[in-house]
């Protein structure tokens, strides 16, 4: 069996590491960065933390801050024009998954002939080329995008959240500084935290899991699971924030090398059609999809429960897996994750879109990595089960 393992060339981890961003760029010989971020980072002044080390290193810095949550092809096209028209030698993705993914897609699109569309790169296409290298600085914990070979872009014509995969989306380096996450409000802390737990769990049960992705996934689950409630209740807990941040990056490395599975496959259409934040739509689906999949990979789910600290070494697999499911339901309850119905989604519209969402989920390829591979009918049934939580 041959496994392909990919990772950024350098990952700087730790509180205060952002101060070294200028050194990281300089080490690779860069001096003309284009920082890609979102409007909140600018209005809140947070962008200053990213610009300060670049300015201190004497770099000519430009900023593109027109990114949107769940980035669209239109924003990527605008960003790619800025990239092409300017004189830059590196991109810096600063923010949550949305700005980082925008930066990745800008680099991929700008490497293609003018007029190319983002949808040309969606899986199963390979997006291996990028116009410029990318250094990522995540501010959520998180998508793990700083360490993955993926970007997720919405096609505004079809309302499809497209998965785009390839070496062109893999950052050259990342600076992972948990101090940036103190300002996250509880809702975003919870949603992004459950997203990272989902990455680790899905990578661990994925049919494409391998010994290296397992190492990352196990450690990510160990770090994240005991800390989720802590960062929700005590946002200033530095040790908890640090574990969540490292866990999110390790979870990114895990799923970048093993792929995600059914939860993510079903989650993207919910984000695209109903604009539910990505982590939240994962959380809405996680218990139902785990319950559906459990018996197809019982030893794996049981080991995940042990890594997360919710089952003991002496628990038989069936019991450990049942404890995992119980924990995922308890987490959703305690972290106040609403069901799609409670979030305000109209049931008639949800039901009308089920065939489209099921078809889009399957087309993304992610459900085929699941321990139990569903047909469209089963996916629609799971959407219905998740609707009221
Ligand atoms: P996000 O980037 O959309 O940000 C959500 C909100 O949080 C924004 O309003 C942002 O301004 C705010 N925010 C970010 N950091 C903050 C901070 N430190 N303090 C206060 N507010 C802050 O959210 P996200 O969940 O990080 O990213 C979601 C996107 O990432 C989705 O589009 C999803 O599909 C994608 N994603 C990509 C990958 C990948 O491998 N490329 C993996 C998972 C998810």
Short mmCIF file of C-alpha atoms in Angstrom, two decimals, residues 175-345:
data_model
loop_
_atom_site.label_atom_id
_atom_site.label_comp_id
_atom_site.label_asym_id
_atom_site.label_seq_id
_atom_site.Cartn_x
_atom_site.Cartn_y
_atom_site.Cartn_z
CA UNK A 175 2.10 30.26 12.08
CA UNK A 176 -0.27 28.85 14.70
CA UNK A 177 -0.65 31.28 17.63
CA UNK A 178 -3.46 30.43 20.06
CA UNK A 179 -3.38 33.95 21.54
CA UNK A 180 -5.35 35.06 18.48
CA UNK A 181 -8.31 32.94 19.60
CA UNK A 182 -9.02 34.73 22.92
CA UNK A 183 -11.29 37.17 21.07
CA UNK A 184 -13.52 34.45 19.61
CA UNK A 185 -17.11 34.68 20.87
CA UNK A 186 -18.47 31.47 22.52
CA UNK A 187 -20.67 30.49 19.55
CA UNK A 188 -17.77 30.62 17.06
CA UNK A 189 -15.47 28.95 19.61
CA UNK A 190 -17.91 26.05 19.91
CA UNK A 191 -18.70 25.72 16.21
CA UNK A 192 -15.08 25.81 15.07
CA UNK A 193 -14.04 23.53 17.95
CA UNK A 194 -16.60 20.88 16.99
CA UNK A 195 -15.44 21.28 13.40
CA UNK A 196 -11.90 20.30 14.41
CA UNK A 197 -13.13 17.36 16.49
CA UNK A 198 -15.14 16.22 13.47
CA UNK A 199 -12.04 16.43 11.28
CA UNK A 200 -10.07 14.20 13.66
CA UNK A 201 -12.88 11.67 14.09
CA UNK A 202 -13.71 11.50 10.38
CA UNK A 203 -10.02 11.13 9.46
CA UNK A 204 -9.73 8.33 12.02
CA UNK A 205 -12.68 6.32 10.69
CA UNK A 206 -12.07 7.23 7.03
CA UNK A 207 -11.49 4.37 4.60
CA UNK A 208 -8.41 6.34 3.56
CA UNK A 209 -6.92 6.49 7.06
CA UNK A 210 -3.27 5.43 7.26
CA UNK A 211 -0.70 5.10 10.04
CA UNK A 212 0.46 8.72 9.76
CA UNK A 213 -3.01 10.26 9.62
CA UNK A 214 -3.95 8.07 12.60
CA UNK A 215 -1.14 9.59 14.67
CA UNK A 216 -2.40 13.09 13.99
CA UNK A 217 -6.04 12.12 14.51
CA UNK A 218 -5.50 10.34 17.84
CA UNK A 219 -3.49 13.24 19.27
CA UNK A 220 -5.99 15.80 17.96
CA UNK A 221 -8.87 13.96 19.66
CA UNK A 222 -6.87 13.75 22.91
CA UNK A 223 -6.19 17.48 22.83
CA UNK A 224 -9.57 18.76 21.66
CA UNK A 225 -12.18 16.58 23.39
CA UNK A 226 -11.43 17.50 27.03
CA UNK A 227 -11.05 21.20 26.17
CA UNK A 228 -14.25 21.94 24.23
CA UNK A 229 -16.38 22.64 27.29
CA UNK A 230 -13.54 24.60 28.94
CA UNK A 231 -13.10 27.12 26.11
CA UNK A 232 -16.89 27.50 25.92
CA UNK A 233 -17.19 28.30 29.64
CA UNK A 234 -13.83 30.04 30.22
CA UNK A 235 -12.69 31.81 27.02
CA UNK A 236 -9.56 33.18 28.72
CA UNK A 237 -8.19 29.77 29.72
CA UNK A 238 -4.82 29.90 27.95
CA UNK A 239 -3.94 26.22 28.38
CA UNK A 240 -7.31 25.17 26.93
CA UNK A 241 -7.01 27.61 24.03
CA UNK A 242 -3.47 26.34 23.32
CA UNK A 243 -4.62 22.70 23.22
CA UNK A 244 -7.58 23.55 20.99
CA UNK A 245 -5.35 25.43 18.54
CA UNK A 246 -2.71 22.70 18.28
CA UNK A 247 -5.46 20.07 18.14
CA UNK A 248 -7.15 21.88 15.24
CA UNK A 249 -3.90 22.00 13.25
CA UNK A 250 -3.18 18.32 13.94
CA UNK A 251 -6.75 17.47 12.92
CA UNK A 252 -6.09 19.38 9.69
CA UNK A 253 -2.98 17.28 9.06
CA UNK A 254 -5.03 14.17 9.80
CA UNK A 255 -7.83 14.81 7.34
CA UNK A 256 -5.56 16.33 4.74
CA UNK A 257 -3.88 12.92 4.57
CA UNK A 258 -6.95 10.72 5.09
CA UNK A 259 -9.87 12.87 3.85
CA UNK A 260 -13.10 13.63 5.64
CA UNK A 261 -16.20 11.49 5.26
CA UNK A 262 -19.99 11.58 5.42
CA UNK A 263 -20.45 14.40 7.98
CA UNK A 264 -18.51 16.84 5.82
CA UNK A 265 -20.07 15.56 2.61
CA UNK A 266 -23.55 16.29 4.02
CA UNK A 267 -22.53 19.48 5.81
CA UNK A 268 -21.34 21.47 2.79
CA UNK A 269 -24.79 21.53 1.06
CA UNK A 270 -26.38 22.81 4.31
CA UNK A 271 -23.82 25.63 4.35
CA UNK A 272 -24.38 26.42 0.69
CA UNK A 273 -28.20 26.44 0.70
CA UNK A 274 -28.96 27.75 4.19
CA UNK A 275 -25.78 29.67 5.10
CA UNK A 276 -25.31 27.76 8.33
CA UNK A 277 -21.71 28.28 9.58
CA UNK A 278 -19.55 25.30 8.63
CA UNK A 279 -18.74 24.03 12.13
CA UNK A 280 -22.36 24.36 13.19
CA UNK A 281 -23.70 22.33 10.27
CA UNK A 282 -21.13 19.63 11.09
CA UNK A 283 -22.27 19.63 14.71
CA UNK A 284 -25.92 19.36 13.65
CA UNK A 285 -25.11 16.16 11.72
CA UNK A 286 -22.39 14.56 13.84
CA UNK A 287 -24.54 12.46 16.24
CA UNK A 288 -26.92 11.15 13.55
CA UNK A 289 -24.14 10.30 11.08
CA UNK A 290 -22.01 8.69 13.79
CA UNK A 291 -24.98 6.57 14.91
CA UNK A 292 -25.54 5.48 11.30
CA UNK A 293 -21.86 4.59 10.78
CA UNK A 294 -20.92 3.10 14.16
CA UNK A 295 -21.33 -0.61 13.49
CA UNK A 296 -19.35 -0.48 10.25
CA UNK A 297 -16.14 0.43 12.12
CA UNK A 298 -16.85 -0.38 15.76
CA UNK A 299 -13.21 -0.82 16.88
CA UNK A 300 -12.26 2.51 15.35
CA UNK A 301 -15.13 4.45 16.95
CA UNK A 302 -14.37 2.68 20.25
CA UNK A 303 -10.73 3.74 20.07
CA UNK A 304 -11.82 7.29 19.28
CA UNK A 305 -13.95 7.26 22.43
CA UNK A 306 -10.92 6.14 24.44
CA UNK A 307 -8.72 8.87 22.88
CA UNK A 308 -11.38 11.44 23.75
CA UNK A 309 -11.40 10.19 27.33
CA UNK A 310 -15.08 9.23 27.36
CA UNK A 311 -14.49 5.45 27.48
CA UNK A 312 -12.01 3.46 29.52
CA UNK A 313 -9.42 0.92 28.41
CA UNK A 314 -11.58 -1.80 29.97
CA UNK A 315 -14.75 -0.90 28.05
CA UNK A 316 -15.66 -3.35 25.30
CA UNK A 317 -15.91 -1.82 21.83
CA UNK A 318 -19.73 -1.82 21.76
CA UNK A 319 -19.91 0.01 25.08
CA UNK A 320 -17.11 2.45 24.19
CA UNK A 321 -18.79 3.29 20.88
CA UNK A 322 -22.12 3.82 22.66
CA UNK A 323 -20.34 6.20 25.06
CA UNK A 324 -18.93 8.12 22.09
CA UNK A 325 -22.42 8.67 20.70
CA UNK A 326 -23.68 9.72 24.12
CA UNK A 327 -20.79 12.23 24.39
CA UNK A 328 -21.48 13.75 20.97
CA UNK A 329 -25.14 14.27 21.93
CA UNK A 330 -24.13 15.73 25.31
CA UNK A 331 -21.65 18.10 23.66
CA UNK A 332 -24.31 19.41 21.30
CA UNK A 333 -26.66 19.92 24.22
CA UNK A 334 -24.12 21.66 26.47
CA UNK A 335 -22.64 23.78 23.68
CA UNK A 336 -26.18 24.78 22.70
CA UNK A 337 -25.97 23.52 19.12
CA UNK A 338 -29.38 24.16 17.55
CA UNK A 339 -31.04 21.66 15.23
CA UNK A 340 -31.66 22.91 11.66
CA UNK A 341 -35.31 23.44 12.70
CA UNK A 342 -34.35 25.44 15.79
CA UNK A 343 -31.87 27.44 13.69
CA UNK A 344 -34.88 28.66 11.72
CA UNK A 345 -34.72 26.58 8.56
#
